[in-house]
């Protein structure tokens, strides 16, 4: 622990992930995190997945799109928070790396929040992505139980693609709240879910379109190579589209 504050070091959380994975956990919830990427953190997630465990993480409560770890490591099911109306909780982080949303704030009660277990032996209403993450982890656990042969990636995708679309409730956060709000019933009952995702994108200014110096410069024709992965049910008639979101490039 920190000798000044007495707070536990963040590395203890990664040791906890390893301990849980080594003891055959299928789903590991992490209601903690902060800024700053580390190779140790990513390798810890990779290790957990290699042992058959899906790591589910709170996206953070900074009302920000800044990267937040361990939620933003590759392979993680990252969870933002919504309220009782499926709107983004005012404090929840957001961004393109969010996987899903789950309830993390509610004003149904005198004390806003989600009713949950609390130390040392009681219950309390609390708000935060730390409340949303374990709800999503619970859905993931149901999926792992229903589909025992699924890999951690498949469990993650089964939860993700069976979310309810909440875009209409969040017009200012389109594509920034993951696939939507988790739906437990759909996640365990849909046995024909499809999930094809881009896992690697590479840009090249190779000749003859460019000068092959590795720098994307004005006037060059850039080649985009994208690798996709199919996680669940075999997909048919798959269509991929490429569009420009700015005025600086044209799709050929």
Tab-separated table of C-alpha atoms in Angstrom:
chain	number	residue	atom	x	y	z
A	1	UNK	CA	0.000	0.000	0.000
A	2	UNK	CA	0.942	3.611	-0.522
A	3	UNK	CA	2.844	4.628	2.613
A	4	UNK	CA	1.221	8.077	2.614
A	5	UNK	CA	-2.425	7.430	1.786
A	6	UNK	CA	-2.708	3.755	2.712
A	7	UNK	CA	-4.461	3.080	-0.602
A	8	UNK	CA	-3.673	-0.214	-2.350
A	9	UNK	CA	-1.469	-0.043	-5.434
A	10	UNK	CA	-3.204	-0.562	-8.785
A	11	UNK	CA	-0.865	-3.473	-9.543
A	12	UNK	CA	-2.729	-5.475	-6.887
A	13	UNK	CA	-5.730	-5.430	-9.215
A	14	UNK	CA	-3.739	-7.112	-11.964
A	15	UNK	CA	-2.457	-9.681	-9.487
A	16	UNK	CA	-6.106	-10.311	-8.633
A	17	UNK	CA	-6.966	-10.945	-12.281
A	18	UNK	CA	-4.164	-13.499	-12.531
A	19	UNK	CA	-5.279	-15.170	-9.286
A	20	UNK	CA	-8.882	-15.432	-10.481
A	21	UNK	CA	-7.841	-16.786	-13.881
A	22	UNK	CA	-5.533	-19.338	-12.284
A	23	UNK	CA	-8.450	-20.495	-10.139
A	24	UNK	CA	-10.644	-21.170	-13.183
A	25	UNK	CA	-12.853	-18.049	-13.186
A	26	UNK	CA	-14.831	-17.754	-16.418
A	27	UNK	CA	-15.720	-14.068	-15.894
A	28	UNK	CA	-13.711	-11.495	-13.903
A	29	UNK	CA	-15.203	-8.102	-13.004
A	30	UNK	CA	-12.996	-5.040	-12.447
A	31	UNK	CA	-14.820	-2.058	-10.948
A	32	UNK	CA	-11.635	0.004	-10.850
A	33	UNK	CA	-9.170	1.670	-13.167
A	34	UNK	CA	-7.486	4.854	-14.273
A	35	UNK	CA	-5.410	6.564	-16.938
A	36	UNK	CA	-2.185	5.178	-18.331
A	37	UNK	CA	-1.467	2.206	-20.570
A	38	UNK	CA	1.001	-0.442	-19.447
A	39	UNK	CA	2.303	-3.542	-21.192
A	40	UNK	CA	1.824	-5.393	-17.896
A	41	UNK	CA	-1.870	-4.576	-17.968
A	42	UNK	CA	-2.379	-5.800	-21.543
A	43	UNK	CA	-0.354	-8.948	-20.912
A	44	UNK	CA	-2.462	-9.624	-17.815
A	45	UNK	CA	-5.638	-9.447	-19.895
A	46	UNK	CA	-4.058	-11.697	-22.523
A	47	UNK	CA	-3.079	-14.184	-19.839
A	48	UNK	CA	-6.589	-14.271	-18.382
A	49	UNK	CA	-8.071	-14.906	-21.812
A	50	UNK	CA	-5.559	-17.682	-22.446
A	51	UNK	CA	-6.838	-19.333	-19.259
A	52	UNK	CA	-10.458	-19.072	-20.430
A	53	UNK	CA	-11.519	-15.958	-18.505
A	54	UNK	CA	-13.304	-12.895	-19.872
A	55	UNK	CA	-12.346	-9.653	-18.122
A	56	UNK	CA	-15.179	-7.123	-17.729
A	57	UNK	CA	-14.228	-3.574	-16.723
A	58	UNK	CA	-15.856	-0.316	-15.676
A	59	UNK	CA	-15.290	2.415	-18.275
A	60	UNK	CA	-14.756	5.167	-15.688
A	61	UNK	CA	-16.751	8.057	-14.231
A	62	UNK	CA	-14.961	11.103	-15.664
A	63	UNK	CA	-17.562	12.142	-18.274
A	64	UNK	CA	-14.723	11.778	-20.748
A	65	UNK	CA	-13.681	9.966	-23.908
A	66	UNK	CA	-10.075	9.686	-22.727
A	67	UNK	CA	-8.599	6.198	-22.580
A	68	UNK	CA	-9.182	4.411	-19.275
A	69	UNK	CA	-7.550	1.174	-18.167
A	70	UNK	CA	-8.030	-1.751	-17.799
A	71	UNK	CA	-11.298	-1.056	-19.661
A	72	UNK	CA	-9.522	-0.001	-22.853
A	73	UNK	CA	-7.163	-2.958	-23.164
A	74	UNK	CA	-7.727	-5.286	-26.126
A	75	UNK	CA	-10.007	-8.197	-25.331
A	76	UNK	CA	-11.890	-6.524	-22.471
A	77	UNK	CA	-15.670	-6.093	-22.300
A	78	UNK	CA	-15.718	-2.404	-21.334
A	79	UNK	CA	-18.910	-1.097	-19.728
A	80	UNK	CA	-20.365	2.417	-19.679
A	81	UNK	CA	-23.271	3.382	-17.404
A	82	UNK	CA	-26.858	4.286	-18.279
A	83	UNK	CA	-29.822	5.471	-16.232
A	84	UNK	CA	-33.358	4.068	-15.947
A	85	UNK	CA	-34.272	5.723	-19.251
A	86	UNK	CA	-31.387	4.138	-21.193
A	87	UNK	CA	-29.653	7.514	-21.405
A	88	UNK	CA	-25.940	7.785	-20.701
A	89	UNK	CA	-25.348	8.470	-17.030
A	90	UNK	CA	-24.077	12.042	-16.727
A	91	UNK	CA	-20.758	10.881	-15.244
A	92	UNK	CA	-20.052	7.893	-17.483
A	93	UNK	CA	-17.082	7.777	-19.812
A	94	UNK	CA	-17.819	7.146	-23.489
A	95	UNK	CA	-15.924	6.588	-26.724
A	96	UNK	CA	-15.274	4.235	-29.626
A	97	UNK	CA	-13.671	1.633	-27.351
A	98	UNK	CA	-16.785	1.111	-25.210
A	99	UNK	CA	-18.251	-2.380	-25.666
A	100	UNK	CA	-21.653	-2.142	-23.982
A	101	UNK	CA	-23.704	-0.197	-21.460
A	102	UNK	CA	-25.482	-1.351	-18.320
A	103	UNK	CA	-27.508	0.404	-15.610
A	104	UNK	CA	-25.253	2.393	-13.290
A	105	UNK	CA	-27.502	5.216	-12.148
A	106	UNK	CA	-31.167	5.512	-11.264
A	107	UNK	CA	-33.390	8.173	-9.722
A	108	UNK	CA	-36.227	5.779	-8.956
A	109	UNK	CA	-35.312	5.881	-5.266
A	110	UNK	CA	-34.716	8.533	-2.628
A	111	UNK	CA	-31.028	7.718	-2.845
A	112	UNK	CA	-30.063	7.638	-6.551
A	113	UNK	CA	-28.144	4.589	-7.587
A	114	UNK	CA	-28.177	0.833	-8.060
A	115	UNK	CA	-29.028	-1.420	-5.114
A	116	UNK	CA	-26.010	-3.635	-4.504
A	117	UNK	CA	-24.074	-5.539	-1.907
A	118	UNK	CA	-21.801	-3.377	0.239
A	119	UNK	CA	-19.121	-3.853	2.849
A	120	UNK	CA	-18.956	-5.202	5.444
A	121	UNK	CA	-22.262	-7.095	5.342
A	122	UNK	CA	-25.063	-4.950	4.007
A	123	UNK	CA	-26.651	-3.358	0.920
A	124	UNK	CA	-26.534	0.195	-0.409
A	125	UNK	CA	-27.534	2.398	-3.324
A	126	UNK	CA	-24.446	3.386	-5.292
A	127	UNK	CA	-23.854	4.983	-8.699
A	128	UNK	CA	-21.046	4.570	-11.211
A	129	UNK	CA	-19.687	2.427	-13.968
A	130	UNK	CA	-18.526	0.272	-11.037
A	131	UNK	CA	-22.185	-0.670	-10.652
A	132	UNK	CA	-22.736	-1.142	-14.392
A	133	UNK	CA	-19.720	-3.393	-14.924
A	134	UNK	CA	-20.812	-6.198	-12.551
A	135	UNK	CA	-24.273	-6.203	-14.145
A	136	UNK	CA	-22.677	-6.806	-17.542
A	137	UNK	CA	-20.360	-9.378	-15.949
A	138	UNK	CA	-23.444	-11.147	-14.620
A	139	UNK	CA	-24.874	-11.344	-18.141
A	140	UNK	CA	-21.528	-12.661	-19.363
A	141	UNK	CA	-21.633	-15.332	-16.654
A	142	UNK	CA	-25.094	-16.411	-17.826
A	143	UNK	CA	-23.752	-16.680	-21.370
A	144	UNK	CA	-20.730	-18.690	-20.205
A	145	UNK	CA	-23.089	-21.060	-18.426
A	146	UNK	CA	-25.427	-21.412	-21.394
A	147	UNK	CA	-22.596	-21.839	-23.904
A	148	UNK	CA	-19.868	-23.676	-21.954
A	149	UNK	CA	-17.686	-24.247	-25.025
A	150	UNK	CA	-17.450	-20.537	-25.858
A	151	UNK	CA	-14.074	-18.820	-25.639
A	152	UNK	CA	-13.805	-15.527	-23.702
A	153	UNK	CA	-13.988	-13.663	-27.030
A	154	UNK	CA	-17.176	-15.495	-27.975
A	155	UNK	CA	-18.778	-14.788	-24.590
A	156	UNK	CA	-17.913	-11.109	-25.019
A	157	UNK	CA	-19.380	-10.973	-28.514
A	158	UNK	CA	-22.543	-12.865	-27.535
A	159	UNK	CA	-23.211	-10.217	-24.907
A	160	UNK	CA	-22.278	-7.355	-27.221
A	161	UNK	CA	-24.304	-8.232	-30.322
A	162	UNK	CA	-27.446	-8.981	-28.312
A	163	UNK	CA	-27.664	-5.536	-26.710
A	164	UNK	CA	-30.647	-3.241	-27.155
A	165	UNK	CA	-29.915	-0.271	-29.417
A	166	UNK	CA	-30.182	2.924	-27.342
A	167	UNK	CA	-28.993	5.361	-30.018
A	168	UNK	CA	-32.326	7.196	-30.095
A	169	UNK	CA	-31.959	7.950	-26.385
A	170	UNK	CA	-28.412	9.222	-26.873
A	171	UNK	CA	-28.279	11.274	-30.105
A	172	UNK	CA	-25.105	13.088	-28.987
A	173	UNK	CA	-23.253	9.810	-28.409
A	174	UNK	CA	-23.895	7.795	-31.573
A	175	UNK	CA	-21.276	5.011	-31.850
A	176	UNK	CA	-19.778	6.112	-28.525
A	177	UNK	CA	-21.727	3.786	-26.196
A	178	UNK	CA	-20.781	0.447	-27.673
A	179	UNK	CA	-23.454	-1.870	-28.999
A	180	UNK	CA	-26.080	-0.594	-26.559
A	181	UNK	CA	-27.548	-1.671	-23.226
A	182	UNK	CA	-27.070	-5.326	-22.275
A	183	UNK	CA	-30.028	-7.670	-22.642
A	184	UNK	CA	-29.698	-10.857	-20.597
A	185	UNK	CA	-32.636	-12.666	-22.196
A	186	UNK	CA	-31.429	-12.087	-25.742
A	187	UNK	CA	-27.875	-13.024	-24.803
A	188	UNK	CA	-28.804	-16.474	-23.538
A	189	UNK	CA	-31.648	-17.265	-25.944
A	190	UNK	CA	-30.211	-16.200	-29.310
A	191	UNK	CA	-28.264	-19.250	-30.472
A	192	UNK	CA	-27.657	-17.867	-33.965
A	193	UNK	CA	-25.876	-14.633	-33.124
A	194	UNK	CA	-23.459	-13.259	-35.697
A	195	UNK	CA	-20.403	-11.145	-34.961
A	196	UNK	CA	-17.885	-10.211	-37.636
A	197	UNK	CA	-15.466	-7.478	-36.569
A	198	UNK	CA	-12.422	-5.725	-37.960
A	199	UNK	CA	-9.468	-6.781	-35.825
A	200	UNK	CA	-6.627	-5.184	-37.771
A	201	UNK	CA	-6.475	-2.111	-40.019
A	202	UNK	CA	-3.330	-1.101	-41.933
A	203	UNK	CA	-2.800	1.963	-44.125
A	204	UNK	CA	-0.144	1.938	-46.840
A	205	UNK	CA	1.239	4.545	-49.252
A	206	UNK	CA	2.881	1.903	-51.412
A	207	UNK	CA	3.829	2.558	-55.035
A	208	UNK	CA	2.272	3.411	-57.476
A	209	UNK	CA	-0.327	5.338	-55.470
A	210	UNK	CA	2.205	6.791	-53.048
A	211	UNK	CA	5.919	7.159	-52.489
A	212	UNK	CA	6.156	4.294	-49.957
A	213	UNK	CA	7.789	6.398	-47.233
A	214	UNK	CA	5.250	5.396	-44.616
A	215	UNK	CA	3.791	8.899	-44.310
A	216	UNK	CA	0.256	9.579	-45.552
A	217	UNK	CA	0.657	12.772	-47.573
A	218	UNK	CA	-1.693	14.983	-49.621
A	219	UNK	CA	-2.368	13.679	-53.113
A	220	UNK	CA	-1.383	10.087	-52.397
A	221	UNK	CA	-3.598	7.080	-53.011
A	222	UNK	CA	-3.677	5.109	-49.790
A	223	UNK	CA	-4.364	1.382	-49.659
A	224	UNK	CA	-6.367	0.163	-46.680
A	225	UNK	CA	-6.005	-3.484	-45.658
A	226	UNK	CA	-8.538	-4.730	-43.113
A	227	UNK	CA	-8.590	-8.131	-41.447
A	228	UNK	CA	-11.923	-9.380	-40.130
A	229	UNK	CA	-12.734	-12.138	-37.670
A	230	UNK	CA	-15.972	-14.095	-37.384
A	231	UNK	CA	-16.587	-14.960	-33.723
A	232	UNK	CA	-19.965	-16.668	-33.668
A	233	UNK	CA	-22.414	-18.213	-36.156
A	234	UNK	CA	-21.127	-18.516	-39.758
A	235	UNK	CA	-22.214	-15.402	-41.651
A	236	UNK	CA	-23.565	-15.322	-45.194
A	237	UNK	CA	-24.010	-12.452	-47.655
A	238	UNK	CA	-21.636	-10.333	-45.618
A	239	UNK	CA	-21.297	-6.751	-46.854
A	240	UNK	CA	-18.517	-4.367	-45.846
A	241	UNK	CA	-18.645	-0.666	-46.680
A	242	UNK	CA	-15.999	2.046	-46.442
A	243	UNK	CA	-16.920	5.709	-46.087
A	244	UNK	CA	-15.106	8.977	-45.493
A	245	UNK	CA	-16.061	10.947	-42.386
A	246	UNK	CA	-14.064	14.044	-43.327
A	247	UNK	CA	-13.424	16.420	-46.219
A	248	UNK	CA	-9.769	15.414	-46.616
A	249	UNK	CA	-10.145	12.009	-48.246
A	250	UNK	CA	-12.133	10.404	-51.043
A	251	UNK	CA	-13.082	6.740	-51.304
A	252	UNK	CA	-12.092	5.250	-54.671
